[in-house]
PDB file of C-alpha atoms in Angstrom:
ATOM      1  CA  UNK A   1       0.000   0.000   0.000  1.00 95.00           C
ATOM      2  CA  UNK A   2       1.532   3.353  -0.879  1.00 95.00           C
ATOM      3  CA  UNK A   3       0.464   6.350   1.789  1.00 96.00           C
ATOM      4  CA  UNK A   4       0.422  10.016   1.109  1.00 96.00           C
ATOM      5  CA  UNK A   5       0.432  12.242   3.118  1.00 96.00           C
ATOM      6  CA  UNK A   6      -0.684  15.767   2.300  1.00 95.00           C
ATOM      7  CA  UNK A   7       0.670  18.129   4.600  1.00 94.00           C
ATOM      8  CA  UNK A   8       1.007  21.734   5.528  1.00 93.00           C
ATOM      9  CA  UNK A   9       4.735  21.734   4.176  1.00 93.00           C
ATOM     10  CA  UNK A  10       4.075  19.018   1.171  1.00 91.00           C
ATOM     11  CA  UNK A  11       4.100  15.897   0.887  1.00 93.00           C
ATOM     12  CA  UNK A  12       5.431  13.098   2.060  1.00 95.00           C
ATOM     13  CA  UNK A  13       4.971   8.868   0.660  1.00 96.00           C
ATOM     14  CA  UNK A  14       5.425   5.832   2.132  1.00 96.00           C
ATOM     15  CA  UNK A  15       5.048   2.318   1.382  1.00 96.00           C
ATOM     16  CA  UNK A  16       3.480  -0.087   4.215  1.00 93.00           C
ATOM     17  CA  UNK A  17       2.487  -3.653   3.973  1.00 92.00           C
ATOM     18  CA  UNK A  18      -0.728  -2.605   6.491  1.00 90.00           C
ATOM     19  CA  UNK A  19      -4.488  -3.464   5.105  1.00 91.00           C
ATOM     20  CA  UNK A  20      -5.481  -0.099   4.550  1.00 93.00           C
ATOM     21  CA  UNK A  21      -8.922  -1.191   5.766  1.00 94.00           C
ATOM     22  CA  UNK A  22      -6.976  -1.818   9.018  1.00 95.00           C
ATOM     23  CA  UNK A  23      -5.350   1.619   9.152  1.00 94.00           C
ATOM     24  CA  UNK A  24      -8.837   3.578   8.351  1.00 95.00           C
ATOM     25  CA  UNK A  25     -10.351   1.384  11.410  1.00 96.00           C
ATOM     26  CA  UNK A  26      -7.244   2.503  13.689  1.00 95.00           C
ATOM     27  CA  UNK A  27      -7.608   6.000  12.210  1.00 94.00           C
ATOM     28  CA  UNK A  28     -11.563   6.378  13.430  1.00 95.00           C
ATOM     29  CA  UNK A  29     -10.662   4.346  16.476  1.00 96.00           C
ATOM     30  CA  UNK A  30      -8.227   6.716  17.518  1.00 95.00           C
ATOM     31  CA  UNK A  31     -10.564   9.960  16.327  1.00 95.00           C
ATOM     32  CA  UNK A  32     -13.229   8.905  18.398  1.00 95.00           C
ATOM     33  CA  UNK A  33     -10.796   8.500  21.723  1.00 97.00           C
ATOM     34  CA  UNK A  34      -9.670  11.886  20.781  1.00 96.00           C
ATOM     35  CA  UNK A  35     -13.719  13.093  20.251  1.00 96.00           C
ATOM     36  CA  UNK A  36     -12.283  14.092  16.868  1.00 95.00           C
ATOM     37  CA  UNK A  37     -13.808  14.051  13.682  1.00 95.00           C
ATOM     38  CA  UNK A  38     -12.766  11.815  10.792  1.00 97.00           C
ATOM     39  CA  UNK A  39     -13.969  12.169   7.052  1.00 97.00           C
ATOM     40  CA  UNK A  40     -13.155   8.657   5.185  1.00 96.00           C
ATOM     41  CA  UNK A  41     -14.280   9.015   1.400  1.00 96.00           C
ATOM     42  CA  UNK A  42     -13.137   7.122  -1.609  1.00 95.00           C
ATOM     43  CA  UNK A  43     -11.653   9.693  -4.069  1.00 94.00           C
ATOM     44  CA  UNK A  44      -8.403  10.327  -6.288  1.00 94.00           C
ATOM     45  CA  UNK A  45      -5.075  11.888  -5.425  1.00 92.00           C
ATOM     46  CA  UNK A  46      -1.933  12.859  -7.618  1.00 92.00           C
ATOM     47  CA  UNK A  47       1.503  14.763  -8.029  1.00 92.00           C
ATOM     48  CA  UNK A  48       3.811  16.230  -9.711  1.00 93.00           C
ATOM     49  CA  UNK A  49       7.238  14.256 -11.407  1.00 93.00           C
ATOM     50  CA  UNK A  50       9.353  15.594 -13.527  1.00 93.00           C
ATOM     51  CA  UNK A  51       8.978  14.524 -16.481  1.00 92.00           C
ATOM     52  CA  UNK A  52      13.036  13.737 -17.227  1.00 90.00           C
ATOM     53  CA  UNK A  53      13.047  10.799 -14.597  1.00 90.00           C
ATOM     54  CA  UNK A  54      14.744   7.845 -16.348  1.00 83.00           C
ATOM     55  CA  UNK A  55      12.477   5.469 -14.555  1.00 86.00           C
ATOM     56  CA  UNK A  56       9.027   6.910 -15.975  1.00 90.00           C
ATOM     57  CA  UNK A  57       8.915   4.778 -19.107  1.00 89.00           C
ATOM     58  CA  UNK A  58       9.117   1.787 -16.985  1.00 89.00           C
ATOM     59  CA  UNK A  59       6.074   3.027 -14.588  1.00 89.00           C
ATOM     60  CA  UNK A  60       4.485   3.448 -17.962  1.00 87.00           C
ATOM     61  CA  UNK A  61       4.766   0.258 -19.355  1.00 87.00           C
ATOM     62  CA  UNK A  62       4.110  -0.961 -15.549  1.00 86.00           C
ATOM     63  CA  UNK A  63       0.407   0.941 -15.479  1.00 87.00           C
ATOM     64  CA  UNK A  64      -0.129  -0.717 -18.939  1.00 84.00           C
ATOM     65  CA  UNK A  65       0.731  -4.055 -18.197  1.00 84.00           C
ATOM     66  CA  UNK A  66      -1.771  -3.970 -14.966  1.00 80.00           C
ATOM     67  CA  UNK A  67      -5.709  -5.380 -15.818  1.00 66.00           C
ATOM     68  CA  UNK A  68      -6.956  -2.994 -12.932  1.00 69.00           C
ATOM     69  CA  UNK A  69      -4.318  -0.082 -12.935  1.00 70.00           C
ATOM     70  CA  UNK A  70      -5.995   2.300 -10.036  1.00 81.00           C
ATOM     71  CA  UNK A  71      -2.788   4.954 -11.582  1.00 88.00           C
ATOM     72  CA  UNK A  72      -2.610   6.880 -14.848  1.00 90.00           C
ATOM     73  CA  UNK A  73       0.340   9.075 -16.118  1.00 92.00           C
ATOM     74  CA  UNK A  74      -0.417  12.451 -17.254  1.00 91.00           C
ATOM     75  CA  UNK A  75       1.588  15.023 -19.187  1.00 93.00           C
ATOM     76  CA  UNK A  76       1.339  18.653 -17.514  1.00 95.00           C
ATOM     77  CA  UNK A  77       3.779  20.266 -19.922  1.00 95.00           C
ATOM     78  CA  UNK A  78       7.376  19.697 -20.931  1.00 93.00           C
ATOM     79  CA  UNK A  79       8.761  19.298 -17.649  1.00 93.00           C
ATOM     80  CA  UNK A  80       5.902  17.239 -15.587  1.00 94.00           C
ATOM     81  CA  UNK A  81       3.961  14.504 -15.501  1.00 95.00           C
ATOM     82  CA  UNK A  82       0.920  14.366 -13.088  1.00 95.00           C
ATOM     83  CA  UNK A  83       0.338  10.672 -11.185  1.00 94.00           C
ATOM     84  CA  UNK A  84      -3.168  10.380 -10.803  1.00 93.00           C
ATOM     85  CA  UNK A  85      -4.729   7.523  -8.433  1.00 91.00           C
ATOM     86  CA  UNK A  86      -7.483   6.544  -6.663  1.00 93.00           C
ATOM     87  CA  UNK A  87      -8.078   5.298  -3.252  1.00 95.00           C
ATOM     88  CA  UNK A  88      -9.403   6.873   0.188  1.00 95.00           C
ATOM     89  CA  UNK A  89      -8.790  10.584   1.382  1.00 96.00           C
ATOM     90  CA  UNK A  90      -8.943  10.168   5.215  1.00 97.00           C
ATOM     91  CA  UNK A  91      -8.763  13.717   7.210  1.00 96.00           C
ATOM     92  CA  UNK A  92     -10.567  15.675   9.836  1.00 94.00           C
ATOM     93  CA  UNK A  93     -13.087  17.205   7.601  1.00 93.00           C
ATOM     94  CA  UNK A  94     -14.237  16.642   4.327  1.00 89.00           C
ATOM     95  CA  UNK A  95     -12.712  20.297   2.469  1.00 90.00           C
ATOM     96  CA  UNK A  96      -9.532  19.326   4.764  1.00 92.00           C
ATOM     97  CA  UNK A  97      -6.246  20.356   2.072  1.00 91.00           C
ATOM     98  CA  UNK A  98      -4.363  17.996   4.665  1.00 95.00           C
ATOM     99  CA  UNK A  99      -4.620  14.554   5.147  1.00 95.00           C
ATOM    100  CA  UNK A 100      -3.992  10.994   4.391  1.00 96.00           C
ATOM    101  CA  UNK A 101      -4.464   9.194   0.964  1.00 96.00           C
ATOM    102  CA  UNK A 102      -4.365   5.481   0.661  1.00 96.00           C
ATOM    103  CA  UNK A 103      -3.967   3.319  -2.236  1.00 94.00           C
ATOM    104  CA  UNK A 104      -3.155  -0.161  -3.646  1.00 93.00           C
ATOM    105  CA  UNK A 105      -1.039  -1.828  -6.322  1.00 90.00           C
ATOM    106  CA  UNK A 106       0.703  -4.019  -7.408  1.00 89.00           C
ATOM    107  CA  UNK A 107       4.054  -4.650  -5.236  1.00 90.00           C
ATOM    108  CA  UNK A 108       5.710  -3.814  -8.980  1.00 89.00           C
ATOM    109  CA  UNK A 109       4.039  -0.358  -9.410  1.00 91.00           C
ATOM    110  CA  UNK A 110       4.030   0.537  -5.983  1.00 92.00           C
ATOM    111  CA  UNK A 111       7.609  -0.018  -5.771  1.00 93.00           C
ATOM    112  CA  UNK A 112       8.276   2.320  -9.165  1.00 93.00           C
ATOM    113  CA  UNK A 113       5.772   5.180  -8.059  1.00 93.00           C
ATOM    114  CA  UNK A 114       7.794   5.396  -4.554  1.00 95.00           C
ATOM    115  CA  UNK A 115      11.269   5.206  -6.294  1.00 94.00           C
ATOM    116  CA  UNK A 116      10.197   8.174  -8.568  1.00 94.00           C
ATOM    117  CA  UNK A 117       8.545  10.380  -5.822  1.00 93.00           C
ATOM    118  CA  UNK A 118      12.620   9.694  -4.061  1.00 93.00           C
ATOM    119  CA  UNK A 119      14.255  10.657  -7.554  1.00 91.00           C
ATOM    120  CA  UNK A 120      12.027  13.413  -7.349  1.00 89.00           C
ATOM    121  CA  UNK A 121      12.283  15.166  -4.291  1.00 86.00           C
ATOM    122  CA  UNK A 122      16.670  14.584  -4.467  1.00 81.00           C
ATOM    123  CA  UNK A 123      15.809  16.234  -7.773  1.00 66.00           C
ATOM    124  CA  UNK A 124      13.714  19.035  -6.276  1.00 63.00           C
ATOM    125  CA  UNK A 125      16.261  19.564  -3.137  1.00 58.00           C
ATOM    126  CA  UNK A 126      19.327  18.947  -5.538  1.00 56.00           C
ATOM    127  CA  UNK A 127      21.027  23.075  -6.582  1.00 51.00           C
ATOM    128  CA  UNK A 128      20.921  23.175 -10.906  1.00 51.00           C
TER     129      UNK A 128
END
Protein backbone atom coordinates (compact mmCIF):
# COMPACT_ATOMS: atom_id res chain seq x y z
CA UNK A 1 0.00 0.00 0.00
CA UNK A 2 1.53 3.35 -0.88
CA UNK A 3 0.46 6.35 1.79
CA UNK A 4 0.42 10.02 1.11
CA UNK A 5 0.43 12.24 3.12
CA UNK A 6 -0.68 15.77 2.30
CA UNK A 7 0.67 18.13 4.60
CA UNK A 8 1.01 21.73 5.53
CA UNK A 9 4.74 21.73 4.18
CA UNK A 10 4.08 19.02 1.17
CA UNK A 11 4.10 15.90 0.89
CA UNK A 12 5.43 13.10 2.06
CA UNK A 13 4.97 8.87 0.66
CA UNK A 14 5.43 5.83 2.13
CA UNK A 15 5.05 2.32 1.38
CA UNK A 16 3.48 -0.09 4.22
CA UNK A 17 2.49 -3.65 3.97
CA UNK A 18 -0.73 -2.61 6.49
CA UNK A 19 -4.49 -3.46 5.10
CA UNK A 20 -5.48 -0.10 4.55
CA UNK A 21 -8.92 -1.19 5.77
CA UNK A 22 -6.98 -1.82 9.02
CA UNK A 23 -5.35 1.62 9.15
CA UNK A 24 -8.84 3.58 8.35
CA UNK A 25 -10.35 1.38 11.41
CA UNK A 26 -7.24 2.50 13.69
CA UNK A 27 -7.61 6.00 12.21
CA UNK A 28 -11.56 6.38 13.43
CA UNK A 29 -10.66 4.35 16.48
CA UNK A 30 -8.23 6.72 17.52
CA UNK A 31 -10.56 9.96 16.33
CA UNK A 32 -13.23 8.90 18.40
CA UNK A 33 -10.80 8.50 21.72
CA UNK A 34 -9.67 11.89 20.78
CA UNK A 35 -13.72 13.09 20.25
CA UNK A 36 -12.28 14.09 16.87
CA UNK A 37 -13.81 14.05 13.68
CA UNK A 38 -12.77 11.82 10.79
CA UNK A 39 -13.97 12.17 7.05
CA UNK A 40 -13.16 8.66 5.18
CA UNK A 41 -14.28 9.02 1.40
CA UNK A 42 -13.14 7.12 -1.61
CA UNK A 43 -11.65 9.69 -4.07
CA UNK A 44 -8.40 10.33 -6.29
CA UNK A 45 -5.07 11.89 -5.42
CA UNK A 46 -1.93 12.86 -7.62
CA UNK A 47 1.50 14.76 -8.03
CA UNK A 48 3.81 16.23 -9.71
CA UNK A 49 7.24 14.26 -11.41
CA UNK A 50 9.35 15.59 -13.53
CA UNK A 51 8.98 14.52 -16.48
CA UNK A 52 13.04 13.74 -17.23
CA UNK A 53 13.05 10.80 -14.60
CA UNK A 54 14.74 7.84 -16.35
CA UNK A 55 12.48 5.47 -14.55
CA UNK A 56 9.03 6.91 -15.97
CA UNK A 57 8.92 4.78 -19.11
CA UNK A 58 9.12 1.79 -16.99
CA UNK A 59 6.07 3.03 -14.59
CA UNK A 60 4.48 3.45 -17.96
CA UNK A 61 4.77 0.26 -19.36
CA UNK A 62 4.11 -0.96 -15.55
CA UNK A 63 0.41 0.94 -15.48
CA UNK A 64 -0.13 -0.72 -18.94
CA UNK A 65 0.73 -4.05 -18.20
CA UNK A 66 -1.77 -3.97 -14.97
CA UNK A 67 -5.71 -5.38 -15.82
CA UNK A 68 -6.96 -2.99 -12.93
CA UNK A 69 -4.32 -0.08 -12.94
CA UNK A 70 -5.99 2.30 -10.04
CA UNK A 71 -2.79 4.95 -11.58
CA UNK A 72 -2.61 6.88 -14.85
CA UNK A 73 0.34 9.08 -16.12
CA UNK A 74 -0.42 12.45 -17.25
CA UNK A 75 1.59 15.02 -19.19
CA UNK A 76 1.34 18.65 -17.51
CA UNK A 77 3.78 20.27 -19.92
CA UNK A 78 7.38 19.70 -20.93
CA UNK A 79 8.76 19.30 -17.65
CA UNK A 80 5.90 17.24 -15.59
CA UNK A 81 3.96 14.50 -15.50
CA UNK A 82 0.92 14.37 -13.09
CA UNK A 83 0.34 10.67 -11.18
CA UNK A 84 -3.17 10.38 -10.80
CA UNK A 85 -4.73 7.52 -8.43
CA UNK A 86 -7.48 6.54 -6.66
CA UNK A 87 -8.08 5.30 -3.25
CA UNK A 88 -9.40 6.87 0.19
CA UNK A 89 -8.79 10.58 1.38
CA UNK A 90 -8.94 10.17 5.21
CA UNK A 91 -8.76 13.72 7.21
CA UNK A 92 -10.57 15.67 9.84
CA UNK A 93 -13.09 17.20 7.60
CA UNK A 94 -14.24 16.64 4.33
CA UNK A 95 -12.71 20.30 2.47
CA UNK A 96 -9.53 19.33 4.76
CA UNK A 97 -6.25 20.36 2.07
CA UNK A 98 -4.36 18.00 4.67
CA UNK A 99 -4.62 14.55 5.15
CA UNK A 100 -3.99 10.99 4.39
CA UNK A 101 -4.46 9.19 0.96
CA UNK A 102 -4.37 5.48 0.66
CA UNK A 103 -3.97 3.32 -2.24
CA UNK A 104 -3.15 -0.16 -3.65
CA UNK A 105 -1.04 -1.83 -6.32
CA UNK A 106 0.70 -4.02 -7.41
CA UNK A 107 4.05 -4.65 -5.24
CA UNK A 108 5.71 -3.81 -8.98
CA UNK A 109 4.04 -0.36 -9.41
CA UNK A 110 4.03 0.54 -5.98
CA UNK A 111 7.61 -0.02 -5.77
CA UNK A 112 8.28 2.32 -9.16
CA UNK A 113 5.77 5.18 -8.06
CA UNK A 114 7.79 5.40 -4.55
CA UNK A 115 11.27 5.21 -6.29
CA UNK A 116 10.20 8.17 -8.57
CA UNK A 117 8.55 10.38 -5.82
CA UNK A 118 12.62 9.69 -4.06
CA UNK A 119 14.25 10.66 -7.55
CA UNK A 120 12.03 13.41 -7.35
CA UNK A 121 12.28 15.17 -4.29
CA UNK A 122 16.67 14.58 -4.47
CA UNK A 123 15.81 16.23 -7.77
CA UNK A 124 13.71 19.03 -6.28
CA UNK A 125 16.26 19.56 -3.14
CA UNK A 126 19.33 18.95 -5.54
CA UNK A 127 21.03 23.07 -6.58
CA UNK A 128 20.92 23.17 -10.91
Amino acid sequence: MLKLNYTDVGLFMERTMTNPELLIAQRVLLAVRLGRSIHVEPSRASFLLPSDLPALEGLEIALQQECNSTATVFPVDNDFVEVNFSGSWVAESKDAHEGMFLTVMSDRTEFLIYKLWQMSEAHISSPA
